[in-house]
Short mmCIF file of C-alpha atoms in Angstrom, two decimals:
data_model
loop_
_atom_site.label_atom_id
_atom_site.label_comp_id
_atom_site.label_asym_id
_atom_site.label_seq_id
_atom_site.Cartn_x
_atom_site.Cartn_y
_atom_site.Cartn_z
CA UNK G 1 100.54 131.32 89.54
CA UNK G 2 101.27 128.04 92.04
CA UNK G 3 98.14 126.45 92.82
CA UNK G 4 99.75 124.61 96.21
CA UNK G 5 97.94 124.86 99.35
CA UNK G 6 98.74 124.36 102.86
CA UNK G 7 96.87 123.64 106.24
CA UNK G 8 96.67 126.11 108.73
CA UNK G 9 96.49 123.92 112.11
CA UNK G 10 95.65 125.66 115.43
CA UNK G 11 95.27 123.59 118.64
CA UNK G 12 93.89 124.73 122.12
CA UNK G 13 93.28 123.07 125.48
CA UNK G 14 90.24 124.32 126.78
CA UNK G 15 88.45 123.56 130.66
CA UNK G 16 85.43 122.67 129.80
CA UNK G 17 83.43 119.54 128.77
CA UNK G 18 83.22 118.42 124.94
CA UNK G 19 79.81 119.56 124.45
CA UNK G 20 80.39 123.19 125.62
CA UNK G 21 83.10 123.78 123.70
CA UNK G 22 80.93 122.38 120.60
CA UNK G 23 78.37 124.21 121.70
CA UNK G 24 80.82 127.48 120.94
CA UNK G 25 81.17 126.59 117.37
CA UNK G 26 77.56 125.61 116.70
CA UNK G 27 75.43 128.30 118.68
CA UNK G 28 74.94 131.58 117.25
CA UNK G 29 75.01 133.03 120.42
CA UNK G 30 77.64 131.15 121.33
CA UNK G 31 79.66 132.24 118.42
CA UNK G 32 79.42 135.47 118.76
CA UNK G 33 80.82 135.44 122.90
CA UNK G 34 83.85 134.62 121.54
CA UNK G 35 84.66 134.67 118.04
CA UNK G 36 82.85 137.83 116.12
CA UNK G 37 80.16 139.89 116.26
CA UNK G 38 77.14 138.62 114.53
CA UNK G 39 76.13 134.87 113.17
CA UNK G 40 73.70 132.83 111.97
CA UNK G 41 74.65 129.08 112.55
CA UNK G 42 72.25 126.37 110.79
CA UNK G 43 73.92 123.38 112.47
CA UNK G 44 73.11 120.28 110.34
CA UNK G 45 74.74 119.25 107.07
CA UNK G 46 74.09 121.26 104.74
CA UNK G 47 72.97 123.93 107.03
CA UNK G 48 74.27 127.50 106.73
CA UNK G 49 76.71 129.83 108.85
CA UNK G 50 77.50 133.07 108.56
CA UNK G 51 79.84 135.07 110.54
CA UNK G 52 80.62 139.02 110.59
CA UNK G 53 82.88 140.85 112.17
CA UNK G 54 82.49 144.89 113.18
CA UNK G 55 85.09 145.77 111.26
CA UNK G 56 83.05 145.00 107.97
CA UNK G 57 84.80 141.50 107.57
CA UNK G 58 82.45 138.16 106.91
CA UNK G 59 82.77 134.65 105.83
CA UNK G 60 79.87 132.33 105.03
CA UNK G 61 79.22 128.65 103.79
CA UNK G 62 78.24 125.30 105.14
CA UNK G 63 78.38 122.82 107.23
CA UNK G 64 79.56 119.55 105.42
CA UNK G 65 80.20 117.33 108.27
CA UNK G 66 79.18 117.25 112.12
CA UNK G 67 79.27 114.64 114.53
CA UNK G 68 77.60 116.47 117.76
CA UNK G 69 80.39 116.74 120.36
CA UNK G 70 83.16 115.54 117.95
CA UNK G 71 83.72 116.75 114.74
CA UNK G 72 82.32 119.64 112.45
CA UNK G 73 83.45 120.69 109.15
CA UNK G 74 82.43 123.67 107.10
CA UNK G 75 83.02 125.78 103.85
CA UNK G 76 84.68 129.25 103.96
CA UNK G 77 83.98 131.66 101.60
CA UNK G 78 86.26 134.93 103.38
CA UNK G 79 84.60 138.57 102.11
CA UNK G 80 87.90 139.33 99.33
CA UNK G 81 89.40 136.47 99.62
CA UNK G 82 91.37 134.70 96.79
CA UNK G 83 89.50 131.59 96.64
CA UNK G 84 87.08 128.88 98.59
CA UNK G 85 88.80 127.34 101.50
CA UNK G 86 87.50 124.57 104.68
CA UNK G 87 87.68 124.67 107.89
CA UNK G 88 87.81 121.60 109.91
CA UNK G 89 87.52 121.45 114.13
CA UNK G 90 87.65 117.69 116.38
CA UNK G 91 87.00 118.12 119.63
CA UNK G 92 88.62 115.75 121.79
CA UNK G 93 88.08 115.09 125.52
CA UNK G 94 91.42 115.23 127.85
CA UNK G 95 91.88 115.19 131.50
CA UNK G 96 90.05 118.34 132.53
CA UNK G 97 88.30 119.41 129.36
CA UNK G 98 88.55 119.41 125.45
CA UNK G 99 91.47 120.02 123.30
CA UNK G 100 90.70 122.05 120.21
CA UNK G 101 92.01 120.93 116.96
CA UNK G 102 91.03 123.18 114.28
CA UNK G 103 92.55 123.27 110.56
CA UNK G 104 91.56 125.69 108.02
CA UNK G 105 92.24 123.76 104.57
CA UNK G 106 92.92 125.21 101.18
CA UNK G 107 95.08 128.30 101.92
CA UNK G 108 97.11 128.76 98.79
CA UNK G 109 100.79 129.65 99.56
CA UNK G 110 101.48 132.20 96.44
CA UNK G 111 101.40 136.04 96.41
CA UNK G 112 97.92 136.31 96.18
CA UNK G 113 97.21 134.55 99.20
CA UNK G 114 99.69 136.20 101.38
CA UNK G 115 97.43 138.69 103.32
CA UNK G 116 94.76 136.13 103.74
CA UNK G 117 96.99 133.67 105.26
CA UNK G 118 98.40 136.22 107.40
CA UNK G 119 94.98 137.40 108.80
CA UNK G 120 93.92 134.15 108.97
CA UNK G 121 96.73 132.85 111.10
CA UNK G 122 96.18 135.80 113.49
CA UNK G 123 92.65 135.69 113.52
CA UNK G 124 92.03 131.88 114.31
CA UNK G 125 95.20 131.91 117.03
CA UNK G 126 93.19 134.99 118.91
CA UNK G 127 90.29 133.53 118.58
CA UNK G 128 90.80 130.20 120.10
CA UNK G 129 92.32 131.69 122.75
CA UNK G 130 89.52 134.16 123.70
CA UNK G 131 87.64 130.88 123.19
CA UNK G 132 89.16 129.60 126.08
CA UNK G 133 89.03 132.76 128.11
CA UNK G 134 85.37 133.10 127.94
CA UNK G 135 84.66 129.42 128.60
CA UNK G 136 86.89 129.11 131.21
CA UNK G 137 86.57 132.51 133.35
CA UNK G 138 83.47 134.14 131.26
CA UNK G 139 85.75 137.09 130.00
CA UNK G 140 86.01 138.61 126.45
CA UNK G 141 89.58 139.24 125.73
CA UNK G 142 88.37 141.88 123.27
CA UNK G 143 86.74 144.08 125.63
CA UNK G 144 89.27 142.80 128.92
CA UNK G 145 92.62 142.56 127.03
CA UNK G 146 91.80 146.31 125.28
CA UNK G 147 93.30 149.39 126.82
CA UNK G 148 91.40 151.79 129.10
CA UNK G 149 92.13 155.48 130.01
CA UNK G 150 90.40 155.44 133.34
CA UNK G 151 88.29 158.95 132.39
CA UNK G 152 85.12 159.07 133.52
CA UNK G 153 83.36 161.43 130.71
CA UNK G 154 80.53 163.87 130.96
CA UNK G 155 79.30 166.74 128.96
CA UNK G 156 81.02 167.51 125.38
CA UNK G 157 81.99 171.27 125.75
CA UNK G 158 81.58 172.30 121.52
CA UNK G 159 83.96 174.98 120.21
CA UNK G 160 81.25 177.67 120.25
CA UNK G 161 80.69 177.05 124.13
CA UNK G 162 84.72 176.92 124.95
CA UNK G 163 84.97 180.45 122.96
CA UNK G 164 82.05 181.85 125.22
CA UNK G 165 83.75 180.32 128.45
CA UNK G 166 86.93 181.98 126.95
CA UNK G 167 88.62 178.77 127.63
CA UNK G 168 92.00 177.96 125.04
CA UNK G 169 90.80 175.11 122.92
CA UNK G 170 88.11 174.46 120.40
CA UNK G 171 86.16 172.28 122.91
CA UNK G 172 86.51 168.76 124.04
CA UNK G 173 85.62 166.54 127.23
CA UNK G 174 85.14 167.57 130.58
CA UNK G 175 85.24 164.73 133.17
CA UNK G 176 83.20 163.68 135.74
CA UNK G 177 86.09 162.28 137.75
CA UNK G 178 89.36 159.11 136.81
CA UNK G 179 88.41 155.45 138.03
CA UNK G 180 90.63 155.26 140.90
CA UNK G 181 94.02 152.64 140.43
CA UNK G 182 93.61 153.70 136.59
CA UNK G 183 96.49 154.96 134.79
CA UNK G 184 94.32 158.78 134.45
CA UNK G 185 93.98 158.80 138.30
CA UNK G 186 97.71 158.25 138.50
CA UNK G 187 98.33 160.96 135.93
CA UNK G 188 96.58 163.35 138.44
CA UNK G 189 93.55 164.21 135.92
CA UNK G 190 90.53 165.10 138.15
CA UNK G 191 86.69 166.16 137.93
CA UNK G 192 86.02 169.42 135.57
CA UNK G 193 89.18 168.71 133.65
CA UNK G 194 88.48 169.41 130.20
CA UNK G 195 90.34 166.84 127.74
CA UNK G 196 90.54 168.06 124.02
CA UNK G 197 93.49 165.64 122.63
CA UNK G 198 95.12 162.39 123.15
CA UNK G 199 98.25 161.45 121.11
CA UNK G 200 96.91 164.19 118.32
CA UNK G 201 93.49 163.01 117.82
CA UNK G 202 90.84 165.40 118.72
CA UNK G 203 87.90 164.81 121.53
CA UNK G 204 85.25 165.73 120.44
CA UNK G 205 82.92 162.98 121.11
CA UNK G 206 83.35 159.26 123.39
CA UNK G 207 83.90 157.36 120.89
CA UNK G 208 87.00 159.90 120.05
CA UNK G 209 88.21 158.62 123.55
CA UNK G 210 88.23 154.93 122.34
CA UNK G 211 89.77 155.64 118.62
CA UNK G 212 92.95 157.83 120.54
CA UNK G 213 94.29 154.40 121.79
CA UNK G 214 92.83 151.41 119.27
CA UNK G 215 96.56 150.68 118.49
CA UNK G 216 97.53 150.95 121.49
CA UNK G 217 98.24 148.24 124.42
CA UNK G 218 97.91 147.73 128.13
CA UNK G 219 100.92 149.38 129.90
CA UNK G 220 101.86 151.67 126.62
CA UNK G 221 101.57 155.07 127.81
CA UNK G 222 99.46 158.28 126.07
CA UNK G 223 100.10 161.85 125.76
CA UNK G 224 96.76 163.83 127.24
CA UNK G 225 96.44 167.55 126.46
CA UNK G 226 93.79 169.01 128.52
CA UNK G 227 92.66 172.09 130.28
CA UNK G 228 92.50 173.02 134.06
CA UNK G 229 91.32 176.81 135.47
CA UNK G 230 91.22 177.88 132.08
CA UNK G 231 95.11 176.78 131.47
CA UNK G 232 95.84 174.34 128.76
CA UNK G 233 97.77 171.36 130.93
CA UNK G 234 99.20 168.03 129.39
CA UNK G 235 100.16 164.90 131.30
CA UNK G 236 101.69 161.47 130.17
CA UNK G 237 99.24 158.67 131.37
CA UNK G 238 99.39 154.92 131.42
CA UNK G 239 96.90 152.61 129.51
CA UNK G 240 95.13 150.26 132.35
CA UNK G 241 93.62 146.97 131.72
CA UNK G 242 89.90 146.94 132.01
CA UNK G 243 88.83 145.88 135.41
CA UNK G 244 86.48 142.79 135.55
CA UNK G 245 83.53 143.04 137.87
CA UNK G 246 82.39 141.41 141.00
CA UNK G 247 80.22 139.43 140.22
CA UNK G 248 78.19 137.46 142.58
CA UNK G 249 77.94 133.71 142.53
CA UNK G 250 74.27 133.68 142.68
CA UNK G 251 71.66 135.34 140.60
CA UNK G 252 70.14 136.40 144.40
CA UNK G 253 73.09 137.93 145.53
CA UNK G 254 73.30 139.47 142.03
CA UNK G 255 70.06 141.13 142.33
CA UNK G 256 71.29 142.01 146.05
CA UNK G 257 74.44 144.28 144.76
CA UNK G 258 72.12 145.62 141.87
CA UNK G 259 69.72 146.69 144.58
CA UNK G 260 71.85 148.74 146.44
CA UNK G 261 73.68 150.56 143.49
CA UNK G 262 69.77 151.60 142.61
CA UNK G 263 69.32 152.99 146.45
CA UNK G 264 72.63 154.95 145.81
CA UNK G 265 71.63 156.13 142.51
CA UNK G 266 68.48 156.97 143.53
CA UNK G 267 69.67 158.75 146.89
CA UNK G 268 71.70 160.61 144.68
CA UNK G 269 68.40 162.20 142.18
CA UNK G 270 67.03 162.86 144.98
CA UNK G 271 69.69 165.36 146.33
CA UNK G 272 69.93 166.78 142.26
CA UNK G 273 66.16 167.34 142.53
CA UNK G 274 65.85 168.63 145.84
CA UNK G 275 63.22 171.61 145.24
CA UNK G 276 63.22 171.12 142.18
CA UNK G 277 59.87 172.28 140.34
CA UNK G 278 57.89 170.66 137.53
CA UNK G 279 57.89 174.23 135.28
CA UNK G 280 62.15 173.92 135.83
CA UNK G 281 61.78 170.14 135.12
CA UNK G 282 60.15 171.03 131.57
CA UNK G 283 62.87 174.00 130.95
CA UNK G 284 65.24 173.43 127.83
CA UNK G 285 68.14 175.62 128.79
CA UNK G 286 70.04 175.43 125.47
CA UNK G 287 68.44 174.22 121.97
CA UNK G 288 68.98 170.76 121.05
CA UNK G 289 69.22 169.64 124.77
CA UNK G 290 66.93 167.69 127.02
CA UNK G 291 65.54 169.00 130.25
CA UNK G 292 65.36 167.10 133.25
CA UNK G 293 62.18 165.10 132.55
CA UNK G 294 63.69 164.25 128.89
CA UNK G 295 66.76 162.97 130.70
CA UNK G 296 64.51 161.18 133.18
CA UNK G 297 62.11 159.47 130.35
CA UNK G 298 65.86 158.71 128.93
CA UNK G 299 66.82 156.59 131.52
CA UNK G 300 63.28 155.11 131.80
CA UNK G 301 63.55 153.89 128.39
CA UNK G 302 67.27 152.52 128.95
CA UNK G 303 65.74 150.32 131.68
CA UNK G 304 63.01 149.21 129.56
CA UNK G 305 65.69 148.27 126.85
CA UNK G 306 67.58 146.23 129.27
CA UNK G 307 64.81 144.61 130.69
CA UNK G 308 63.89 143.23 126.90
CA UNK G 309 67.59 142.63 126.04
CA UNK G 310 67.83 140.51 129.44
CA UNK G 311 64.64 138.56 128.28
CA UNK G 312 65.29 137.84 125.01
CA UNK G 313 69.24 136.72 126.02
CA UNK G 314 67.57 134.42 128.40
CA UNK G 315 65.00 133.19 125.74
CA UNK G 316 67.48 133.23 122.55
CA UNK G 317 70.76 132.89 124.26
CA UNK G 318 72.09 135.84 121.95
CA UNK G 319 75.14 137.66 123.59
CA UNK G 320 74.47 140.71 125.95
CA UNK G 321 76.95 142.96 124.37
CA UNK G 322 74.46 143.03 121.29
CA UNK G 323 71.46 144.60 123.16
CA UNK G 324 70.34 147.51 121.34
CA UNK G 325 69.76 150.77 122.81
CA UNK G 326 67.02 152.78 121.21
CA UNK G 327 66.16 154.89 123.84
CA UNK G 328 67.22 158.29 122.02
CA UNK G 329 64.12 158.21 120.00
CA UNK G 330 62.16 161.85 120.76
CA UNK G 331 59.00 160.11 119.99
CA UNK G 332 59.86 157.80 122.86
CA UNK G 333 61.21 160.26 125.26
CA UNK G 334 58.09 162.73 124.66
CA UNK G 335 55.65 160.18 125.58
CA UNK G 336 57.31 158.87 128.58
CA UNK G 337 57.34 162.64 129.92
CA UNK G 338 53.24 162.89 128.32
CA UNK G 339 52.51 160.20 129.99
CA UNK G 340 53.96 160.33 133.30
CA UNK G 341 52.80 164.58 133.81
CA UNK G 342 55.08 165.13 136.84
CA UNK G 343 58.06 165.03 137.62
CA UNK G 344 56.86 162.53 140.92
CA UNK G 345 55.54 160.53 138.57
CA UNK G 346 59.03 160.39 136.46
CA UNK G 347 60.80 159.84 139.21
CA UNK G 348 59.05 157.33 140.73
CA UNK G 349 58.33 155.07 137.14
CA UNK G 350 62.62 154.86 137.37
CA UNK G 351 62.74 153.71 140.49
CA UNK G 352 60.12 151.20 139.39
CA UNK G 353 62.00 149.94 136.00
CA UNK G 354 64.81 149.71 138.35
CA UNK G 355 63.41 147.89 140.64
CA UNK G 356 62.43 145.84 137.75
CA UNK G 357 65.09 144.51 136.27
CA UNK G 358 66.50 144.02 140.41
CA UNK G 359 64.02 141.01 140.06
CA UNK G 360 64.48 139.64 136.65
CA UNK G 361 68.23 139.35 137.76
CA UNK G 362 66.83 137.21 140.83
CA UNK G 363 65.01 135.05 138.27
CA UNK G 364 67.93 134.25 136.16
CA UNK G 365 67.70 130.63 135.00
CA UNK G 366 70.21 128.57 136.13
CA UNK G 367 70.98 127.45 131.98
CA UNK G 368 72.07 131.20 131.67
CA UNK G 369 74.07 131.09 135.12
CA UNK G 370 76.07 128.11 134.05
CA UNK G 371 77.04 130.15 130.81
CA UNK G 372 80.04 131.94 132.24
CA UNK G 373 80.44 134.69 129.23
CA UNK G 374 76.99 135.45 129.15
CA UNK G 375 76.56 135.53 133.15
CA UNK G 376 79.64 138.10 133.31
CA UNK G 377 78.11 140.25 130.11
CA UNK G 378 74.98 140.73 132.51
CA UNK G 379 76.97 141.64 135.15
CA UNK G 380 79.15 144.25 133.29
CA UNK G 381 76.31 145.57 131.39
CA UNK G 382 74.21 145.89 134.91
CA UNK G 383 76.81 146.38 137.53
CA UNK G 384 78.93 148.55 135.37
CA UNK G 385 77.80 150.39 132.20
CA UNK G 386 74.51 151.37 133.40
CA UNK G 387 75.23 152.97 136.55
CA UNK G 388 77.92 154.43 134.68
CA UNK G 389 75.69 155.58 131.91
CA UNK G 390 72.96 156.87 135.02
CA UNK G 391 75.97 158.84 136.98
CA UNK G 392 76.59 160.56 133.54
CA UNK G 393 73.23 161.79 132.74
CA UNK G 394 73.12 162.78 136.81
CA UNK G 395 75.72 165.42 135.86
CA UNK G 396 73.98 166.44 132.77
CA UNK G 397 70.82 167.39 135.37
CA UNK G 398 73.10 169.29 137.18
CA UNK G 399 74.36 171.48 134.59
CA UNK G 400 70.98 172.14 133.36
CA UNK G 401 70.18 173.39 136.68
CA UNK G 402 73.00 175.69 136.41
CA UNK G 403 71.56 177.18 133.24
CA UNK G 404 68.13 177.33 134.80
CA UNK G 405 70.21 179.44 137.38
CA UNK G 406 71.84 181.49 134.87
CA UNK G 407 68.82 182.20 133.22
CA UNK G 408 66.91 183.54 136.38
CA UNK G 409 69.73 185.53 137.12
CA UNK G 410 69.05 187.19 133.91
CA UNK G 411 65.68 187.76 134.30
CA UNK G 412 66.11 189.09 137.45
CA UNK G 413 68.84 191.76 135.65
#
């Protein structure tokens, strides 16, 4: 076995002063905007880091050298890797920024080594350019440069509920609508489609939506197999790049748009509960599902979740895509509804958390403002996700409705 070794050397030009692009390789937070998913970053000689990635990959060690705004050095021990290896980043200042020089020492060249060089290569070239991305425009390339369908989901129809609505498949997706310029509005797909495979893998949850096109790439086109009136349809659809939000220059103007989605949203449960009592508000119209002040307390608690992931990303300066949602809890859920004995009451505590977190976005400290990647993760987590994740539990109310419906019309048989 040869025990030569080579330098991997990886250079990028970034738009942004020495210290903030230092500041990317010696802030956990920091770290984890661009480069992987979790980290703990000790940054004085000596002093420990530790990244992992969501795939189940990590490498740990320590630093060995750092000159603030200059220089660090650490030691890389890669999860199944063949052997202990450096890595080694200057940071130098240019006209209009830093340029990146980082070299990863130690790499053997034989057999053995062959995969981890490979990986390696690949995984420091992405990475320093998503470095740049999110400095520079505040933009994850892992969440903006990955393939979307454009289908806005809603309920999961199971196999035993597609056999009852004598529908030709074993269950699936139905939608709630296509985001409009997206590669599924093109294809034609619509509201109460029912999607049950893309490219041969079967729907039968989201995240069976976001496995169907992992390998593939913007512009790369998917077969969809879905069904329409009760007649199994297919359609070839294009794979959209993610759109970025609008996101307002000020943390004012911020809490401005987020105001007026929560008026919309809200306009809108009002129209869903229109007349709607508190005895139908505690019905559970199929086992295992919530009723509408379950869904309600639901949302409650996702606002309360956001408000404390907001806080503690202002306080900690951990990223926002990490903020945990624990809202699914039935002990939670119960004692929101317990504790809040009408559906007024519900109603009117959302509107509140909303409200909320309108003002903690107007109190954004200018620190966090200034930090493009975690400015724009607010935004799309706020401005995006949540009124996406609001609209979707919307059209769960109004399908329990429609068993509450069916079930009076039963009664009344």
């Amino acid at each position: 076995m040869s025990n030569a070794q080579e330098s991997l050397t990886f250079t990028q030009d970034v738009a942004r002063e020495p210290k903030d692009v230092f500041a990317a390789f010696t802030t956990a937070g920091d770290v984890c905007d661009w480069l992987c998913h979790d980290a703990q970053v000790e940054a004085v000689v000596g002093g420990r880091i530790y990244l992992y990635w969501a795939q189940g990959y990590y490498a740990s060690g320590h630093f060995t050298a750092l000159v603030p705004n200059e220089k660090i050095r650490f030691v890389w021990y890669g999860k199944d890797e063949p052997g202990v290896t450096e890595v080694d980043v200057q940071f130098e200042a240019i006209d209009g920024g830093t340029r990146v020089t980082l070299i990863h020492d130690g790499v053997g060249e034989d057999e053995a080594w062959e995969q981890t060089r490979k990986e390696l290569k690949v995984g420091w070239e992405f990475g320093l350019e998503n470095l740049k991305a999110v400095l520079e425009t505040g933009l994850d390339k892992r969440i903006y440069d990955r393939p979307v369908l454009g289908l806005v989901a809603g309920v999961m129809v199971t196999a035993a509920q597609a056999e009852a609505l004598g529908l030709p498949v074993a269950g699936g997706i139905l939608l709630n609508g296509t985001v409009p310029g997206t590669g599924a509005a093109e294809a034609g797909l619509q509201a109460n489609d029912l999607v049950y495979k893309i490219e041969g893998v079967r729907i039968q949850s989201p995240d069976d939506l976001i496995r169907a096109v992992a390998n593939y790439r913007v512009g790369e086109t998917v077969r969809v197999l879905y069904v329409r009136n009760g007649e199994a349809e297919k359609a070839m659809m294009k794979l959209s790049a993610r759109p970025a939000p609008h996101v307002p220059s000020t943390p004012y103007s911020f809490s401005q748009l987020l105001e007026e989605i929560n008026m919309e949203l809200a306009a809108e449960l009002m129209e869903i509960l229109e007349g709607v009592t508190d005895e139908m508000a505690e019905t559970v119209t199929t086992p295992g599902s919530w009723s509408l002040k379950q869904i309600l307390a639901h949302l409650v608690g996702t606002e309360r979740v956001v408000q404390v992931g907001i806080a503690l990303h202002i306080s900690e300066g951990g990223p926002a895509s990490f903020i945990r949602f624990p809202d699914n809890l039935p002990a939670w859920i119960d004692s929101i509804v317990a504790s809040h004995d009408t559906l007024v009451r519900l109603v009117g505590m959302w509107q509140g958390a909303k409200r909320e977190t309108a003002i903690l976005v107007r109190n954004l400290p200018p620190e966090l403002v200034a930090r493009k990647a975690d400015y724009m993760g607010l935004a799309g987590l706020l401005l995006q996700s949540i009124p996406r994740h609001t609209s979707n539990h919307f059209e769960d109310m109004r399908m329990v409705l429609k068993g509450i419906a069916a079930m009076e019309r039963q009664q009344e048989v």
